[in-house]
Amino acid sequence: MGTIWNRHLVLWALGTLQPATAAHTAEFIGAIFQDIDSPSSREIEKMFKEWDKKGIVKIVSKERHYLFSLTARGDRQLSAPLRHFRDKSRLFLLKQARKDRLFYAGEFHEELAGAAPAGDGSIHEQDNQRPINLAAARIGQIYWPLISMQLKFEAGSDLGSPALSFYSFSDIKEVHAASSSPAEGNDLSLHDFAICIGVSPRLVSSILQDISKQYRSFEIGKRGGGTRTISSPRTFLKVFQWWILDYLLLKLPTHQSCHSYQKGKSIRSNAELHTGKRYVANIDISDFFGSIGTTQIFSMLNKHDFGERISNLISKLTTLDGVLPQGAPTSPAISNAFLYDFDNTLFTYCEKKSLSYTRYADDMTISGDLKEEIISAIKLVKTTLHDAGLEINDKKTRIANRGGQQRVTGLVVNECALPPRKLRREIRAMFHNAQKEQGANKDKYAELVGYLGYLKSFPEIRSSTEIQSYIEILGTLK
């Protein structure tokens, strides 16, 4: 193996793994190219340190072990085929690393990408509305694990997952210094974004040219009839969106009255605030995600101190046909942040009028003892939403009194928040049939376990004979 080939091979390996140690890079080369005499970790570290002085690589961490990442100059030294191979390999590795072994510094997070899912997700909550600085330290930040950790390399197994604020680089100044076309101040250019993820800027540009090709769309049924279109991003774009979500969007504020996609919040926490009220109003936003467009997203991000270039890039990488798609992992966080001012206005108004207000995705609930006050609050919802470019679905707006069944996000709240009797009867029938058939396949068993966990989340029925019987039935099905 000649010197030139050695150089390109090492640069390619680092670009695939970055940030990475010299030892992990050597082990990766040895695992991929078993029939060649690969350089030792000591030789590679010597090369990296020399290249750091030349601006080809950058030392991004000195904790426990030296970590290195490619700069734009180093990336350009790869041939076009090697860059293409690196981009493809790296994005699939990042997908698996992010999925399997997240390292959390702060609150747990898992994105949900629907209009009103049954479970709870978690976008880091901030009750203030102060501008956010991309260069500042962040509470609730998620740090992705190193690819080398996901590959379970033996060398440097004690490394852990260092908290680098932009994954491949430690801070925004370091990103700008490593970029070939950096933004200024508190901003990120397309080239900055690319080197943070560790791919070529050309790949990002090509995806932006026709982003519709990066989605696959399919229909799912709605509970009330009809279908909903889900547009799920393909791997390359999904990794981009995950990075945007975890490294940038988690800094956006979400109001305390919002219960969707929040850690420690759910349809139950949303419903519990409306139990025992004389009147409960349900209001639905019409075409929620589809009403939040590229221009609105740009303005919202820019308002929260995101630079113009990264605001523009995010608004394009997270939209399809100019609006938020249902199915993208970034849509929930963006929609919650977009409605922060709206939520704050309604929450403040309702608090002054002794009303309770909550929102779960596109479902809003207002409850209290005076119907006239609730009607006035609904009028405020209409005008405030309209000002934001959204409209309510008048057909789904209803006010239920205590004499009828009051529901909030699918739960009955007349006395306490519980699943409706119809659903509980359906679950009871499923367990009965499984017991009668003396067995259940893997998928059916998992479904029953899921329903049991759902019912057990309600303290009022957790210790009931109903729940105990389901536990016993599951025991016989193992």
XYZ file of C-alpha atoms in Angstrom:
478
model
C 0.000 0.000 0.000
C 1.532 3.304 -1.104
C 1.718 6.507 0.879
C -0.997 8.287 -1.173
C -3.385 5.364 -0.785
C -2.659 5.305 2.947
C -3.527 8.968 3.267
C -6.837 8.716 1.425
C -7.804 5.535 3.219
C -7.184 7.101 6.627
C -9.071 10.280 5.709
C -12.005 8.215 4.433
C -12.066 6.103 7.605
C -12.005 9.178 9.856
C -14.704 10.861 7.754
C -16.927 7.804 8.130
C -16.486 7.552 11.910
C -15.953 11.142 13.053
C -15.498 12.239 15.697
C -13.129 9.353 16.315
C -9.895 8.392 18.017
C -6.828 7.245 16.129
C -7.249 3.789 17.703
C -10.856 3.480 16.468
C -9.811 4.637 13.011
C -7.060 1.996 12.883
C -9.434 -0.719 14.080
C -12.042 0.314 11.501
C -9.505 0.166 8.651
C -8.321 -3.234 9.840
C -11.890 -4.570 10.030
C -12.858 -3.304 6.553
C -9.599 -4.053 4.716
C -8.392 -7.246 6.325
C -6.041 -8.157 3.459
C -3.889 -5.022 3.637
C -1.203 -3.888 6.025
C -3.063 -0.995 7.701
C -1.253 1.687 9.730
C -1.107 1.367 13.517
C -3.061 3.618 15.847
C 0.197 5.333 16.859
C 1.014 6.092 13.214
C -2.500 7.380 12.599
C -2.448 9.626 15.660
C 0.845 11.090 14.486
C -0.718 11.748 11.057
C -3.802 13.338 12.631
C -1.775 15.699 14.785
C 0.284 16.768 11.774
C -2.892 17.259 9.736
C -4.423 19.272 12.572
C -1.615 21.819 12.137
C -2.364 21.946 8.390
C -6.134 22.353 8.857
C -6.986 18.969 7.302
C -8.385 17.516 10.521
C -9.324 19.127 13.821
C -8.745 17.939 17.376
C -12.262 18.343 18.811
C -11.801 16.802 22.253
C -8.958 15.899 24.592
C -11.060 14.193 27.279
C -9.624 10.745 28.080
C -8.535 10.346 24.431
C -7.938 12.678 21.517
C -10.972 12.906 19.196
C -10.574 14.081 15.608
C -12.925 15.241 12.834
C -12.378 16.128 9.191
C -12.420 19.785 8.203
C -13.791 20.965 4.863
C -10.213 21.025 3.583
C -9.756 17.389 4.577
C -13.082 16.463 3.013
C -12.027 17.975 -0.318
C -8.962 15.718 -0.391
C -11.241 12.705 -0.800
C -12.069 11.723 -4.360
C -15.693 12.081 -5.464
C -16.312 8.286 -5.313
C -14.781 8.112 -1.820
C -16.928 11.041 -0.627
C -20.040 9.389 -2.043
C -19.149 6.075 -0.354
C -18.379 7.894 2.915
C -21.674 9.845 2.860
C -23.793 6.758 2.281
C -21.974 4.575 4.817
C -21.901 7.287 7.449
C -25.593 8.185 7.274
C -26.668 4.568 7.702
C -24.271 4.193 10.629
C -25.584 7.422 12.192
C -29.144 6.204 11.778
C -28.417 3.048 13.736
C -26.254 4.779 16.334
C -28.903 7.400 17.042
C -31.655 4.819 17.181
C -29.943 2.277 19.416
C -27.760 4.091 21.886
C -28.690 7.684 22.631
C -26.692 9.435 25.294
C -28.753 11.970 27.201
C -27.386 15.000 29.001
C -30.599 16.268 30.537
C -34.093 15.089 29.771
C -35.123 12.000 27.848
C -36.431 12.596 24.358
C -38.128 10.544 21.726
C -39.811 12.215 18.819
C -43.295 11.360 17.707
C -44.396 12.446 14.285
C -48.165 12.423 14.076
C -50.918 14.953 14.601
C -52.224 13.475 17.841
C -50.522 10.233 18.928
C -51.884 8.128 21.736
C -48.675 8.183 23.743
C -46.402 10.916 24.954
C -43.192 12.102 23.412
C -40.770 14.530 24.840
C -39.564 17.847 23.604
C -37.532 19.666 26.186
C -39.786 22.209 27.897
C -38.815 25.763 28.655
C -41.336 28.031 30.340
C -39.558 31.209 29.333
C -39.410 32.827 25.943
C -35.901 34.204 25.959
C -33.991 34.160 22.667
C -31.807 31.100 22.286
C -28.151 31.261 21.378
C -26.817 28.480 19.148
C -23.421 28.870 20.737
C -24.678 28.686 24.309
C -24.697 25.643 26.571
C -28.021 23.851 26.552
C -30.094 22.117 29.173
C -31.810 18.987 27.921
C -29.380 18.572 25.024
C -29.184 15.148 23.437
C -25.733 13.952 22.424
C -25.493 11.172 19.879
C -23.128 8.293 20.645
C -19.934 7.867 18.671
C -20.288 5.582 15.668
C -17.270 3.663 16.951
C -19.160 2.941 20.170
C -22.086 1.615 18.177
C -19.669 -0.622 16.243
C -18.372 -1.882 19.615
C -14.686 -1.403 18.919
C -12.441 -2.639 21.689
C -9.944 0.231 21.533
C -10.891 3.069 23.849
C -13.987 1.309 25.181
C -13.917 3.651 28.187
C -14.384 6.701 25.968
C -18.127 7.039 26.473
C -20.009 9.659 24.445
C -18.397 13.106 24.749
C -20.765 16.061 24.861
C -19.782 17.882 21.665
C -22.367 20.589 21.015
C -22.447 20.002 17.244
C -21.579 16.275 17.240
C -18.480 16.530 15.032
C -17.275 19.745 16.671
C -17.351 21.165 20.175
C -18.650 24.692 19.528
C -19.837 27.029 16.803
C -16.456 28.791 16.484
C -14.826 25.443 15.821
C -17.456 24.682 13.174
C -16.830 27.994 11.432
C -13.064 27.496 11.539
C -13.383 24.051 9.927
C -15.866 25.128 7.235
C -15.072 26.203 3.671
C -17.963 28.684 3.609
C -18.811 29.595 7.200
C -21.678 31.748 8.400
C -21.066 34.649 10.718
C -21.694 34.905 14.437
C -24.556 32.816 15.764
C -25.443 31.184 12.470
C -24.738 28.058 10.447
C -24.382 27.860 6.668
C -25.165 24.833 4.520
C -21.437 24.010 4.558
C -21.338 24.359 8.354
C -24.360 22.050 8.650
C -22.733 19.463 6.372
C -19.457 19.238 8.316
C -21.353 19.002 11.623
C -23.103 15.866 10.369
C -19.969 14.769 8.528
C -21.202 14.646 4.939
C -20.371 16.570 1.781
C -22.166 19.889 1.160
C -23.026 18.619 -2.323
C -25.192 15.873 -0.802
C -27.172 18.425 1.223
C -27.610 20.606 -1.866
C -28.751 17.677 -4.020
C -31.388 16.695 -1.448
C -32.695 20.263 -1.378
C -33.045 20.339 -5.176
C -35.989 17.908 -5.102
C -36.850 17.104 -1.521
C -40.077 15.317 -2.491
C -37.958 12.374 -3.678
C -36.737 11.973 -0.093
C -40.186 10.986 1.230
C -42.396 7.952 0.943
C -46.090 8.618 1.512
C -48.858 6.282 2.597
C -52.371 6.495 4.041
C -53.527 5.475 7.509
C -57.084 5.372 8.818
C -58.476 8.032 11.137
C -60.418 7.081 14.245
C -63.411 9.090 13.051
C -63.290 7.770 9.502
C -61.343 8.768 6.427
C -57.598 8.619 5.958
C -54.541 10.667 6.848
C -51.459 10.971 4.638
C -48.174 10.158 6.348
C -45.003 11.308 4.607
C -42.011 9.547 6.093
C -38.520 10.834 5.202
C -36.052 8.383 3.724
C -32.823 7.607 5.560
C -30.580 10.468 4.382
C -33.129 13.207 5.051
C -34.311 11.537 8.259
C -30.774 11.630 9.697
C -30.561 15.312 8.766
C -33.896 15.965 10.509
C -32.881 13.966 13.577
C -29.721 16.064 13.869
C -31.702 19.278 13.465
C -34.139 18.091 16.137
C -31.601 16.901 18.693
C -28.905 19.540 18.249
C -30.958 22.628 17.378
C -34.728 22.400 17.846
C -34.665 21.129 21.429
C -33.663 24.629 22.444
C -37.002 26.047 21.317
C -39.583 26.828 24.027
C -42.747 24.789 24.525
C -45.466 26.188 26.773
C -46.456 24.448 30.011
C -50.039 24.119 28.747
C -48.867 21.891 25.877
C -48.977 18.155 26.640
C -48.055 16.658 23.260
C -44.566 15.271 22.597
C -43.405 16.115 26.128
C -41.468 14.063 28.648
C -43.684 13.266 31.629
C -46.813 14.403 29.791
C -49.425 12.419 27.924
C -53.074 12.292 26.922
C -53.770 11.464 30.582
C -51.943 14.497 31.996
C -53.727 16.596 29.390
C -57.139 15.231 30.409
C -56.625 15.290 34.189
C -56.652 19.095 34.301
C -60.269 19.068 33.096
C -61.810 16.522 35.476
C -64.885 17.414 37.510
C -65.633 20.598 35.549
C -69.177 21.716 34.783
C -68.385 22.423 31.133
C -65.673 21.019 28.879
C -65.024 22.460 25.414
C -63.127 20.632 22.673
C -61.595 22.675 19.841
C -59.651 21.225 16.915
C -57.162 22.986 14.634
C -57.946 22.364 10.987
C -55.092 20.855 8.927
C -52.596 21.567 11.714
C -49.228 20.592 10.219
C -50.386 21.489 6.721
C -51.050 25.078 7.803
C -47.531 25.744 9.081
C -45.408 26.779 6.123
C -41.791 27.495 5.272
C -42.104 31.267 5.765
C -43.759 30.854 9.175
C -41.052 28.414 10.297
C -38.286 30.753 9.151
C -39.833 33.689 11.023
C -40.325 31.644 14.193
C -36.729 30.388 14.205
C -35.328 33.807 13.434
C -37.377 35.262 16.295
C -35.692 32.810 18.676
C -32.228 33.990 17.639
C -31.504 31.352 15.015
C -29.408 32.945 12.273
C -30.942 33.656 8.879
C -28.941 30.993 7.020
C -29.707 28.125 9.386
C -33.344 29.274 9.731
C -33.672 29.159 5.957
C -31.994 25.737 5.745
C -34.103 24.220 8.527
C -37.334 25.563 7.040
C -36.502 23.846 3.735
C -35.180 20.550 5.147
C -38.212 20.063 7.416
C -41.019 20.847 4.977
C -42.636 19.052 2.049
C -44.529 21.032 -0.578
C -43.926 24.087 1.571
C -45.551 22.804 4.801
C -44.789 20.528 7.758
C -45.322 16.878 6.797
C -46.964 14.396 9.127
C -44.289 11.756 9.547
C -41.173 13.931 9.855
C -39.510 13.758 13.304
C -39.065 17.534 13.325
C -42.740 18.456 12.772
C -43.923 18.078 16.406
C -41.157 20.241 17.901
C -41.608 22.936 15.271
C -45.398 22.992 15.654
C -45.196 23.223 19.454
C -42.698 26.080 19.299
C -44.724 27.817 16.604
C -47.758 27.843 18.921
C -45.865 29.031 21.999
C -47.241 32.581 21.788
C -50.731 31.285 21.099
C -50.582 28.883 24.055
C -49.294 31.636 26.316
C -52.105 34.005 25.268
C -54.820 31.409 25.882
C -53.283 30.149 29.113
C -53.025 33.667 30.548
C -56.548 34.587 29.490
C -58.092 31.386 30.858
C -56.192 31.678 34.131
C -57.653 35.164 34.672
C -61.153 33.817 33.939
C -60.769 30.765 36.264
C -60.765 28.431 33.265
C -58.383 25.572 32.475
C -56.633 25.459 29.088
C -54.478 22.705 27.594
C -53.376 21.670 24.120
C -52.382 18.253 22.821
C -51.084 18.696 19.242
C -54.108 20.001 17.320
C -56.637 19.277 20.109
C -57.356 22.163 22.486
C -59.483 21.904 25.627
C -61.004 24.665 27.743
C -63.018 23.832 30.855
C -64.706 25.650 33.700
C -67.978 26.341 35.480
C -69.263 29.280 33.396
C -70.346 28.477 29.846
C -70.319 32.143 28.797
C -66.661 32.471 29.731
C -65.799 29.350 27.728
C -67.641 30.718 24.672
C -65.656 33.963 24.980
C -62.418 31.954 25.223
C -63.318 30.031 22.040
C -63.765 33.350 20.224
C -60.279 34.323 21.372
C -58.976 30.982 20.066
C -60.430 31.730 16.629
C -59.013 35.239 16.312
C -55.589 34.391 17.759
C -55.202 31.302 15.583
C -56.315 33.242 12.521
C -53.629 35.835 13.194
C -51.095 32.973 13.204
C -52.391 31.635 9.879
C -54.396 28.758 11.370
C -58.126 28.032 11.588
C -60.288 25.895 13.865
C -62.497 23.080 12.589
C -65.964 24.380 13.515
C -67.514 20.948 12.925
C -65.422 19.477 15.751
C -65.990 22.290 18.256
C -68.286 21.192 21.061
C -69.104 22.056 24.672
C -70.179 19.152 26.884
C -71.873 19.646 30.235
C -71.613 17.463 33.307
C -74.868 15.681 32.480
C -73.358 14.061 29.369
C -70.083 12.315 28.692
C -67.173 14.757 28.729
C -64.113 13.625 26.774
C -60.623 15.050 26.480
C -58.100 13.435 24.089
C -60.161 10.250 24.113
C -60.548 9.976 27.904
C -63.717 10.461 29.931
C -63.207 13.263 32.477
C -66.582 13.645 34.225
C -65.128 12.455 37.547
C -61.576 11.307 36.807
C -59.600 10.728 33.620
C -60.299 7.188 32.427
C -60.515 5.332 29.110
C -64.125 5.181 27.814
C -66.156 2.092 28.647
C -66.399 1.106 24.986
C -62.618 0.816 24.697
C -62.365 -1.087 27.963
C -65.009 -3.542 26.731
C -63.049 -4.039 23.509
C -59.847 -4.697 25.484
C -61.708 -7.121 27.757
C -62.948 -9.011 24.685
C -59.410 -9.235 23.270
C -58.067 -10.786 26.477
C -61.060 -13.128 26.708
C -60.570 -14.345 23.122
C -56.842 -14.880 23.674
C -57.592 -16.919 26.787
C -60.273 -18.888 24.982
C -57.942 -19.687 22.080
C -55.248 -20.758 24.565
C -52.532 -18.742 22.905
C -51.459 -15.661 21.002
C -48.810 -15.045 18.366
C -45.919 -12.718 19.053
C -47.619 -9.619 17.608
C -50.911 -10.300 19.375
C -49.154 -10.897 22.674
C -47.254 -7.609 22.310
C -50.535 -5.834 21.569
C -52.107 -7.245 24.748
C -49.060 -6.237 26.792
C -49.374 -2.739 25.344
C -53.043 -2.450 26.284
C -52.298 -3.718 29.784
C -49.563 -1.118 30.206
C -51.925 1.563 28.973
C -54.627 0.626 31.488
C -52.101 0.372 34.320
C -51.087 3.995 33.685
C -54.374 5.050 35.285
C -54.010 4.923 39.112
C -57.760 4.606 39.648
C -57.912 1.157 37.997
C -54.310 -0.025 38.413
C -55.157 -2.371 41.312
C -58.598 -3.421 40.080
C -59.684 -7.033 39.612
C -59.954 -6.230 35.895
C -56.234 -5.499 35.645
C -55.296 -8.479 37.817
C -57.271 -10.811 35.546
C -55.413 -9.498 32.489
C -52.068 -10.093 34.216
C -53.118 -13.682 34.949
C -54.244 -14.248 31.352
C -50.927 -12.993 30.007
C -49.179 -15.379 32.371
C -50.966 -18.321 30.784
C -50.065 -17.184 27.259
C -46.263 -17.159 27.684
